[in-house]
XYZ file of N, CA and C in Angstrom:
711
model
N -6.661 49.399 -16.268
C -7.300 48.165 -16.730
C -6.754 46.950 -15.970
N -5.405 46.912 -15.759
C -4.814 45.785 -15.028
C -5.360 45.726 -13.616
N -5.530 46.898 -12.975
C -6.073 46.928 -11.612
C -7.488 46.382 -11.583
N -8.309 46.783 -12.569
C -9.674 46.302 -12.626
C -9.720 44.791 -12.821
N -8.828 44.286 -13.699
C -8.775 42.849 -13.923
C -8.353 42.110 -12.663
N -7.385 42.694 -11.927
C -6.929 42.065 -10.689
C -8.042 42.019 -9.659
N -8.775 43.126 -9.528
C -9.893 43.159 -8.589
C -10.963 42.147 -8.981
N -11.222 42.074 -10.272
C -12.213 41.110 -10.745
C -11.782 39.688 -10.429
N -10.477 39.437 -10.572
C -9.950 38.108 -10.269
C -10.096 37.776 -8.794
N -9.817 38.736 -7.903
C -9.951 38.515 -6.469
C -11.394 38.244 -6.095
N -12.310 39.022 -6.670
C -13.727 38.817 -6.388
C -14.161 37.434 -6.838
N -13.683 37.033 -8.014
C -14.027 35.713 -8.516
C -13.512 34.611 -7.614
N -12.281 34.788 -7.071
C -11.713 33.798 -6.165
C -12.514 33.724 -4.885
N -12.917 34.891 -4.357
C -13.694 34.907 -3.116
C -15.009 34.186 -3.289
N -15.645 34.387 -4.436
C -16.916 33.723 -4.686
C -16.709 32.225 -4.829
N -15.605 31.823 -5.450
C -15.335 30.406 -5.655
C -15.202 29.671 -4.339
N -14.672 30.356 -3.297
C -14.482 29.717 -2.011
C -15.644 29.967 -1.063
N -16.683 30.631 -1.506
C -17.836 30.893 -0.655
C -18.620 29.609 -0.446
N -19.364 29.491 0.701
C -20.209 28.312 0.915
C -21.169 28.112 -0.241
N -21.497 26.832 -0.503
C -22.289 26.508 -1.680
C -23.703 27.064 -1.622
N -24.203 27.351 -0.398
C -25.563 27.844 -0.307
C -25.661 29.352 -0.488
N -24.551 30.013 -0.801
C -24.557 31.443 -1.079
C -24.525 31.638 -2.590
N -25.393 32.498 -3.093
C -25.429 32.729 -4.539
C -24.071 33.205 -5.023
N -23.578 32.620 -6.087
C -22.242 32.936 -6.576
C -22.164 34.350 -7.130
N -23.308 34.958 -7.407
C -23.293 36.319 -7.928
C -23.315 37.359 -6.826
N -23.461 36.919 -5.557
C -23.562 37.853 -4.443
C -22.174 38.151 -3.897
N -21.702 39.374 -4.109
C -20.381 39.759 -3.616
C -20.467 40.990 -2.731
N -21.687 41.441 -2.423
C -21.850 42.623 -1.577
C -21.511 42.285 -0.136
N -21.131 43.301 0.639
C -20.850 43.114 2.053
C -22.144 42.703 2.744
N -22.141 41.575 3.513
C -23.382 41.104 4.139
C -23.937 42.133 5.108
N -25.245 42.272 5.104
C -25.903 43.147 6.069
C -26.194 42.360 7.337
N -26.633 43.053 8.380
C -26.920 42.371 9.642
C -28.003 41.319 9.454
N -29.033 41.638 8.688
C -30.110 40.677 8.486
C -29.632 39.467 7.710
N -28.718 39.688 6.751
C -28.184 38.565 5.987
C -27.353 37.654 6.887
N -26.601 38.246 7.809
C -25.764 37.462 8.710
C -26.613 36.524 9.563
N -27.759 36.966 9.995
C -28.600 36.176 10.870
C -29.109 34.905 10.196
N -29.080 34.869 8.876
C -29.549 33.688 8.160
C -28.697 32.471 8.445
N -27.452 32.689 8.883
C -26.571 31.563 9.162
C -26.916 30.891 10.490
N -27.690 31.550 11.349
C -28.102 30.948 12.613
C -27.040 31.001 13.686
N -26.269 32.084 13.776
C -25.240 32.183 14.797
C -25.872 32.400 16.159
N -25.108 32.044 17.195
C -25.569 32.200 18.553
C -24.523 32.976 19.348
N -24.877 33.358 20.556
C -23.949 34.075 21.412
C -24.156 35.573 21.327
N -23.579 36.286 22.310
C -23.783 37.727 22.404
C -23.296 38.461 21.162
N -22.234 37.956 20.556
C -21.680 38.622 19.381
C -22.124 37.973 18.081
N -23.020 36.987 18.188
C -23.519 36.274 16.992
C -22.384 35.752 16.122
N -21.388 35.134 16.775
C -20.237 34.643 16.020
C -20.050 33.139 16.137
N -20.879 32.439 16.910
C -20.708 31.004 17.065
C -21.420 30.262 15.949
N -20.654 29.716 15.035
C -21.211 28.934 13.937
C -21.369 27.469 14.348
N -20.865 27.115 15.542
C -20.849 25.725 15.974
C -22.101 25.371 16.767
N -22.544 26.259 17.648
C -23.628 25.948 18.561
C -24.971 26.066 17.862
N -25.522 24.943 17.459
C -26.836 24.926 16.809
C -27.811 23.992 17.523
N -27.306 23.166 18.437
C -28.152 22.193 19.116
C -28.772 22.817 20.362
N -30.077 22.732 20.459
C -30.756 23.276 21.624
C -30.698 22.291 22.791
N -30.829 22.827 23.988
C -30.758 22.039 25.202
C -31.812 20.943 25.209
N -31.397 19.735 25.668
C -32.317 18.612 25.780
C -32.547 18.292 27.257
N -33.587 17.536 27.516
C -33.873 17.138 28.895
C -32.847 16.122 29.394
N -32.447 15.198 28.528
C -31.463 14.180 28.878
C -30.507 13.985 27.709
N -29.355 13.388 28.014
C -28.348 13.109 26.991
C -27.868 11.671 27.154
N -27.486 11.063 26.053
C -26.956 9.702 26.110
C -25.633 9.693 26.866
N -25.451 8.673 27.690
C -24.189 8.523 28.410
C -23.127 7.943 27.481
N -21.886 7.993 27.916
C -20.792 7.391 27.146
C -21.064 5.921 26.897
N -21.481 5.187 27.930
C -21.739 3.758 27.768
C -22.861 3.499 26.769
N -23.901 4.338 26.813
C -25.010 4.163 25.876
C -24.536 4.324 24.437
N -23.730 5.359 24.191
C -23.254 5.613 22.835
C -22.338 4.490 22.367
N -21.402 4.083 23.212
C -20.464 3.039 22.810
C -21.172 1.707 22.582
N -22.163 1.398 23.392
C -22.882 0.133 23.242
C -23.606 0.054 21.902
N -24.160 1.175 21.457
C -24.934 1.176 20.211
C -24.092 1.507 18.982
N -22.959 2.188 19.164
C -22.183 2.661 18.017
C -20.810 1.998 17.873
N -20.474 1.085 18.778
C -19.183 0.387 18.688
C -19.424 -1.080 19.016
N -19.442 -1.917 17.994
C -19.821 -3.319 18.163
C -18.774 -4.133 18.906
N -17.504 -3.777 18.773
C -16.412 -4.545 19.369
C -16.283 -4.201 20.851
N -16.513 -5.179 21.706
C -16.498 -4.933 23.154
C -15.121 -4.508 23.651
N -14.070 -5.150 23.148
C -12.725 -4.780 23.587
C -12.331 -3.396 23.093
N -12.829 -3.029 21.930
C -12.547 -1.695 21.423
C -13.220 -0.641 22.301
N -14.395 -0.964 22.816
C -15.055 -0.043 23.743
C -14.201 0.169 24.988
N -13.535 -0.878 25.426
C -12.685 -0.771 26.616
C -11.499 0.154 26.361
N -10.825 -0.006 25.220
C -9.655 0.828 24.955
C -10.058 2.285 24.738
N -11.223 2.522 24.160
C -11.708 3.901 24.008
C -11.921 4.534 25.379
N -12.542 3.804 26.282
C -12.766 4.329 27.623
C -11.447 4.543 28.359
N -10.480 3.670 28.134
C -9.155 3.868 28.732
C -8.544 5.187 28.265
N -8.651 5.462 26.965
C -8.076 6.690 26.416
C -8.825 7.924 26.913
N -10.142 7.822 27.045
C -10.908 8.942 27.572
C -10.525 9.223 29.027
N -10.280 8.164 29.794
C -9.824 8.352 31.176
C -8.480 9.067 31.206
N -7.596 8.716 30.276
C -6.292 9.388 30.204
C -6.466 10.862 29.874
N -7.369 11.172 28.949
C -7.625 12.572 28.593
C -8.208 13.341 29.787
N -9.025 12.672 30.587
C -9.553 13.309 31.789
C -8.424 13.610 32.775
N -7.486 12.661 32.927
C -6.348 12.880 33.827
C -5.476 14.033 33.335
N -5.269 14.100 32.019
C -4.468 15.197 31.461
C -5.182 16.526 31.681
N -6.496 16.534 31.533
C -7.275 17.750 31.786
C -7.015 18.275 33.189
N -7.113 17.404 34.168
C -6.917 17.817 35.556
C -5.477 18.263 35.803
N -4.523 17.574 35.177
C -3.119 17.944 35.361
C -2.819 19.321 34.787
N -3.408 19.640 33.634
C -3.163 20.938 33.010
C -3.692 22.094 33.851
N -4.683 21.816 34.672
C -5.271 22.874 35.497
C -4.354 23.295 36.642
N -3.443 22.422 37.025
C -2.637 22.713 38.218
C -1.132 22.744 37.946
N -0.693 22.184 36.810
C 0.744 22.070 36.552
C 1.340 23.398 36.091
N 2.494 23.744 36.628
C 3.241 24.886 36.133
C 3.886 24.519 34.800
N 3.951 25.479 33.894
C 4.583 25.240 32.594
C 6.029 25.688 32.684
N 6.936 24.726 32.741
C 8.358 25.020 32.856
C 9.128 24.212 31.827
N 10.332 24.633 31.537
C 11.205 23.927 30.597
C 11.897 22.791 31.328
N 11.842 21.597 30.740
C 12.439 20.430 31.371
C 13.952 20.365 31.178
N 14.455 21.082 30.179
C 15.882 20.997 29.891
C 16.259 19.773 29.089
N 15.257 19.147 28.449
C 15.495 17.954 27.638
C 14.786 18.118 26.305
N 15.119 17.228 25.353
C 14.491 17.232 24.035
C 13.946 15.854 23.733
N 12.874 15.809 22.903
C 12.424 14.505 22.430
C 13.274 14.075 21.246
N 12.939 12.936 20.667
C 13.748 12.385 19.578
C 13.796 13.301 18.366
N 12.776 14.129 18.185
C 12.698 15.012 17.024
C 13.367 16.359 17.268
N 13.972 16.530 18.449
C 14.683 17.766 18.741
C 13.836 18.862 19.340
N 12.573 18.563 19.665
C 11.701 19.564 20.281
C 12.018 19.679 21.765
N 12.158 20.900 22.253
C 12.377 21.117 23.677
C 11.138 20.679 24.450
N 11.346 19.886 25.490
C 10.222 19.385 26.265
C 9.845 20.344 27.388
N 8.538 20.505 27.563
C 8.012 21.278 28.669
C 7.497 20.314 29.741
N 7.312 20.837 30.930
C 6.822 19.993 32.028
C 5.510 19.319 31.666
N 4.628 20.054 30.988
C 3.319 19.484 30.649
C 3.432 18.386 29.599
N 4.447 18.456 28.706
C 4.684 17.366 27.764
C 4.975 16.078 28.513
N 5.868 16.184 29.472
C 6.301 15.012 30.236
C 5.159 14.458 31.075
N 4.406 15.342 31.717
C 3.281 14.902 32.548
C 2.244 14.169 31.709
N 1.861 14.756 30.572
C 0.857 14.137 29.714
C 1.345 12.790 29.184
N 2.614 12.730 28.812
C 3.167 11.487 28.284
C 3.185 10.403 29.358
N 3.563 10.757 30.558
C 3.584 9.776 31.645
C 2.182 9.252 31.949
N 1.197 10.122 31.867
C -0.183 9.688 32.107
C -0.647 8.717 31.025
N -0.246 8.965 29.775
C -0.612 8.047 28.693
C 0.051 6.683 28.881
N 1.330 6.683 29.229
C 2.031 5.409 29.456
C 1.415 4.652 30.630
N 1.075 5.373 31.684
C 0.468 4.730 32.847
C -0.861 4.085 32.480
N -1.639 4.773 31.647
C -2.914 4.213 31.198
C -2.704 2.939 30.393
N -1.733 2.967 29.492
C -1.455 1.778 28.677
C -1.015 0.596 29.536
N -0.169 0.848 30.518
C 0.326 -0.231 31.381
C -0.778 -0.823 32.238
N -1.774 -0.017 32.597
C -2.850 -0.493 33.456
C -4.041 -1.055 32.676
N -3.996 -0.946 31.357
C -5.112 -1.403 30.535
C -5.080 -2.915 30.343
N -6.261 -3.511 30.335
C -6.367 -4.953 30.124
C -6.350 -5.324 28.646
N -6.458 -4.330 27.749
C -6.585 -4.636 26.320
C -5.472 -4.020 25.468
N -4.591 -3.235 26.043
C -3.510 -2.611 25.276
C -2.242 -3.441 25.418
N -1.597 -3.740 24.290
C -0.390 -4.566 24.316
C 0.880 -3.772 24.070
N 0.768 -2.673 23.293
C 1.955 -1.878 22.958
C 1.612 -0.398 22.942
N 2.631 0.423 23.161
C 2.442 1.862 23.079
C 3.639 2.518 22.425
N 3.409 3.696 21.849
C 4.485 4.491 21.264
C 4.072 5.948 21.332
N 5.042 6.817 21.622
C 4.747 8.229 21.825
C 5.627 9.096 20.947
N 5.135 10.278 20.590
C 5.970 11.235 19.874
C 7.180 11.617 20.717
N 7.018 11.629 22.021
C 8.126 11.972 22.902
C 9.172 10.871 22.950
N 8.774 9.652 22.662
C 9.671 8.497 22.686
C 9.181 7.507 21.635
N 9.463 7.783 20.345
C 8.857 7.028 19.244
C 9.450 5.635 19.037
N 9.313 4.821 20.043
C 9.719 3.427 19.952
C 8.598 2.578 20.515
N 8.180 1.574 19.754
C 7.081 0.726 20.200
C 7.547 -0.108 21.390
N 6.825 0.037 22.502
C 7.204 -0.664 23.727
C 6.060 -1.546 24.207
N 6.418 -2.712 24.681
C 5.429 -3.646 25.195
C 4.944 -3.182 26.569
N 3.629 -3.121 26.743
C 3.060 -2.735 28.030
C 2.163 -3.836 28.598
N 2.111 -4.969 27.920
C 1.166 -6.033 28.242
C 1.845 -7.101 29.093
N 1.689 -7.022 30.393
C 2.352 -7.976 31.281
C 1.648 -9.324 31.314
N 0.355 -9.350 30.987
C -0.413 -10.605 31.053
C -0.535 -11.312 29.714
N -0.113 -10.648 28.633
C -0.190 -11.274 27.320
C -1.581 -11.337 26.730
N -2.507 -10.527 27.255
C -3.889 -10.549 26.780
C -4.236 -9.327 25.935
N -3.284 -8.431 25.720
C -3.563 -7.189 25.011
C -3.904 -7.391 23.551
N -4.738 -6.497 23.021
C -5.201 -6.594 21.642
C -4.794 -5.409 20.776
N -4.340 -4.312 21.371
C -4.184 -3.080 20.599
C -2.825 -2.424 20.823
N -2.371 -1.766 19.757
C -1.193 -0.910 19.816
C -1.672 0.534 19.745
N -1.232 1.337 20.699
C -1.679 2.727 20.800
C -0.490 3.653 20.553
N -0.677 4.621 19.677
C 0.363 5.608 19.368
C -0.237 6.992 19.594
N 0.553 7.904 20.201
C -0.027 9.189 20.574
C 0.972 10.334 20.535
N 0.426 11.522 20.362
C 1.118 12.774 20.655
C 0.473 13.255 21.943
N 1.195 13.231 23.058
C 0.552 13.482 24.353
C -0.011 14.887 24.516
N 0.679 15.883 23.929
C 0.191 17.256 24.090
C 0.614 18.078 22.874
N -0.180 17.962 21.827
C 0.092 18.711 20.605
C -0.141 20.205 20.848
N 0.817 21.036 20.438
C 0.687 22.473 20.636
C 1.123 22.945 22.006
N 1.900 22.136 22.714
C 2.269 22.477 24.093
C 3.054 23.781 24.191
N 3.670 24.213 23.103
C 4.456 25.457 23.149
C 3.584 26.678 23.395
N 2.261 26.550 23.208
C 1.378 27.699 23.430
C 0.510 27.521 24.679
N 0.754 26.451 25.435
C -0.107 26.194 26.583
C 0.079 27.247 27.669
N 1.282 27.837 27.772
C 1.478 28.845 28.813
C 0.757 30.152 28.484
N 0.293 30.290 27.237
C -0.559 31.428 26.871
C -2.033 31.131 27.121
N -2.290 29.940 27.650
C -3.651 29.492 27.954
C -4.487 29.283 26.696
N -3.819 28.896 25.608
C -4.529 28.566 24.380
C -4.833 27.071 24.351
N -5.728 26.686 23.472
C -6.138 25.289 23.392
C -5.001 24.407 22.865
N -4.825 23.258 23.487
C -3.869 22.244 23.048
C -4.621 20.916 22.972
N -3.939 19.848 22.583
C -4.687 18.604 22.422
C -3.835 17.360 22.502
N -4.510 16.226 22.530
C -3.883 14.905 22.486
C -4.417 14.171 21.263
N -3.525 13.557 20.505
C -3.900 12.828 19.291
C -3.545 11.355 19.497
N -4.507 10.470 19.234
C -4.308 9.045 19.502
C -4.748 8.228 18.295
N -3.900 7.292 17.886
C -4.265 6.302 16.874
C -4.157 4.915 17.478
N -5.090 4.026 17.134
C -5.127 2.686 17.721
C -5.186 1.641 16.609
N -4.263 0.689 16.674
C -4.161 -0.379 15.672
C -4.397 -1.739 16.320
N -4.893 -2.716 15.555
C -5.130 -4.060 16.096
C -3.834 -4.858 16.180
N -3.867 -5.936 16.929
C -2.700 -6.806 17.069
C -2.301 -7.408 15.737
N -3.257 -7.588 14.854
C -2.976 -8.231 13.565
C -2.023 -7.417 12.697
N -1.993 -6.099 12.862
C -1.083 -5.259 12.069
C 0.001 -4.622 12.928
N -0.293 -4.377 14.201
C 0.655 -3.623 15.006
C 0.809 -2.231 14.420
N 1.921 -1.568 14.742
C 2.154 -0.206 14.266
C 3.156 -0.148 13.125
N 4.250 -0.882 13.239
C 5.308 -0.832 12.231
C 4.803 -1.419 10.910
N 4.825 -0.596 9.876
C 4.374 -1.040 8.559
C 2.878 -0.899 8.334
N 2.136 -0.521 9.377
C 0.691 -0.344 9.233
C 0.382 1.017 8.631
N -0.842 1.173 8.144
C -1.279 2.436 7.568
C -2.454 2.983 8.375
N -2.855 4.196 8.024
C -4.008 4.787 8.681
C -5.271 3.984 8.468
N -5.364 3.318 7.318
C -6.557 2.515 7.027
C -6.662 1.306 7.947
N -5.529 0.908 8.537
C -5.535 -0.245 9.435
C -6.016 0.116 10.835
N -6.138 1.390 11.127
C -6.583 1.798 12.453
C -7.993 1.272 12.738
N -8.193 0.874 13.992
C -9.538 0.458 14.396
C -10.319 1.636 14.966
N -9.628 2.640 15.448
C -10.250 3.887 15.862
C -9.161 4.925 16.099
N -9.582 6.166 16.255
C -8.665 7.252 16.587
C -9.420 8.274 17.422
N -8.649 9.059 18.178
C -9.247 10.064 19.047
C -8.453 11.355 18.951
N -9.139 12.477 19.038
C -8.500 13.786 19.131
C -9.131 14.525 20.297
N -8.329 14.819 21.320
C -8.809 15.568 22.481
C -8.385 17.023 22.352
N -9.276 17.920 22.732
C -8.993 19.352 22.722
C -9.205 19.885 24.129
N -8.130 20.444 24.699
C -8.205 21.018 26.040
C -8.278 22.534 25.906
N -9.472 23.068 26.049
C -9.690 24.506 25.968
C -10.500 24.953 27.159
N -11.449 25.875 26.967
C -12.350 26.233 28.056
C -13.077 25.003 28.605
N -13.281 24.017 27.750
C -13.793 22.716 28.161
C -13.008 21.658 27.415
N -13.050 20.430 27.894
C -12.356 19.334 27.227
C -13.353 18.539 26.398
N -13.073 18.412 25.117
C -13.889 17.590 24.234
C -12.990 16.594 23.520
N -13.545 15.422 23.224
C -12.785 14.388 22.517
C -13.620 13.872 21.360
N -13.046 13.916 20.177
C -13.669 13.344 18.987
C -13.204 11.901 18.851
N -14.159 10.980 18.690
C -13.849 9.553 18.628
C -14.488 8.948 17.387
N -13.717 8.184 16.620
C -14.241 7.498 15.437
C -14.888 6.187 15.870
N -16.194 6.060 15.631
C -16.926 4.842 15.948
C -17.396 4.169 14.657
N -18.245 3.163 14.776
C -18.584 2.329 13.624
C -19.217 3.108 12.478
N -20.063 4.067 12.799
C -20.806 4.748 11.746
C -20.483 6.230 11.630
N -19.391 6.673 12.228
C -19.041 8.079 12.116
C -18.252 8.563 13.314
N -18.125 9.876 13.413
C -17.344 10.492 14.477
C -18.265 11.130 15.505
N -17.957 10.894 16.785
C -18.775 11.404 17.873
C -17.926 12.255 18.808
N -18.547 13.281 19.373
C -17.844 14.170 20.290
C -18.347 13.944 21.713
N -17.400 13.771 22.633
C -17.727 13.606 24.043
C -17.131 14.768 24.825
N -17.895 15.264 25.801
C -17.447 16.385 26.631
C -17.147 15.887 28.032
N -16.036 16.347 28.580
C -15.637 15.952 29.934
C -16.250 16.900 30.955
N -16.793 16.327 32.039
C -17.405 17.156 33.062
C -18.618 17.872 32.517
N -19.617 17.099 32.091
C -20.779 17.652 31.397
C -21.544 18.644 32.274
N -22.490 19.308 31.661
C -23.331 20.242 32.398
C -24.216 19.461 33.367
N -24.575 20.047 34.507
C -25.428 19.335 35.467
C -26.729 18.846 34.860
N -27.309 19.629 33.945
C -28.581 19.230 33.355
C -28.447 17.966 32.521
N -27.246 17.741 31.980
C -27.072 16.612 31.084
C -26.469 15.386 31.707
N -25.768 15.517 32.844
C -24.959 14.398 33.304
C -25.190 13.959 34.740
N -26.129 14.543 35.445
C -26.356 14.130 36.823
C -27.023 12.760 36.875
N -26.506 11.917 37.746
C -27.043 10.579 37.914
C -28.096 10.571 39.026
N -28.907 9.522 39.110
C -29.951 9.474 40.139
C -29.420 9.633 41.567
N -28.179 9.184 41.815
C -27.625 9.291 43.171
C -27.009 10.655 43.452
N -27.116 11.574 42.488
C -26.593 12.920 42.696
C -25.175 13.131 42.217
N -24.496 12.064 41.784
C -23.142 12.184 41.232
C -23.237 12.560 39.758
N -22.077 12.667 39.108
C -22.068 13.159 37.731
C -21.341 12.221 36.805
N -21.850 12.095 35.589
C -21.147 11.349 34.550
C -19.883 12.106 34.169
N -18.732 11.442 34.107
C -17.512 12.151 33.702
C -17.521 12.532 32.227
N -18.204 11.745 31.379
C -18.249 12.032 29.931
C -19.690 11.994 29.468
């Protein structure tokens, strides 16, 4: 009886966590025809993500930012961060993964790719016309990068989250939070952020960006059908 009750409890838990569009009374093993109702794609019918069919044209990064991000300076800092993610993408393709023999402030052993990604982020901040301060997980101290005194934003980042698995060729990422000059970083909260970005470096590089009305995903090095310009060159995002 206890075994039956335990099994009943497990079944009940599984149903409780099932998607809302599945009947709560259905606990049978899905058949092949039932699986197809989810609309999976790919040779193994396992991609739950790919649901958008190919289009003739796609909006460019500038088009999306112009319509979905009202603040002109914020558009600039977003593009600066996307450029940094593009540089990190290229660096990961060629950099050897070696131990640096150093640790960050939190005691994590640094890898070569940690240092490379962090240096690229700092270089981007120093060259930006709108960034005034930066701070990194590798060096968690807010540092002034604004030589002209015109910067508007404080940028904080983890340059390469998950770097310990990069030598296995698994996906890693960059996490970025951006705060306005009015709050800075010290004492600010997540609600004070003007935007944030999460980059994922896998088989392709994608970056999720928070804009005025929601979150948008940008792909680096788009497909030729989607990103070729009239002069034959390609949109980077």
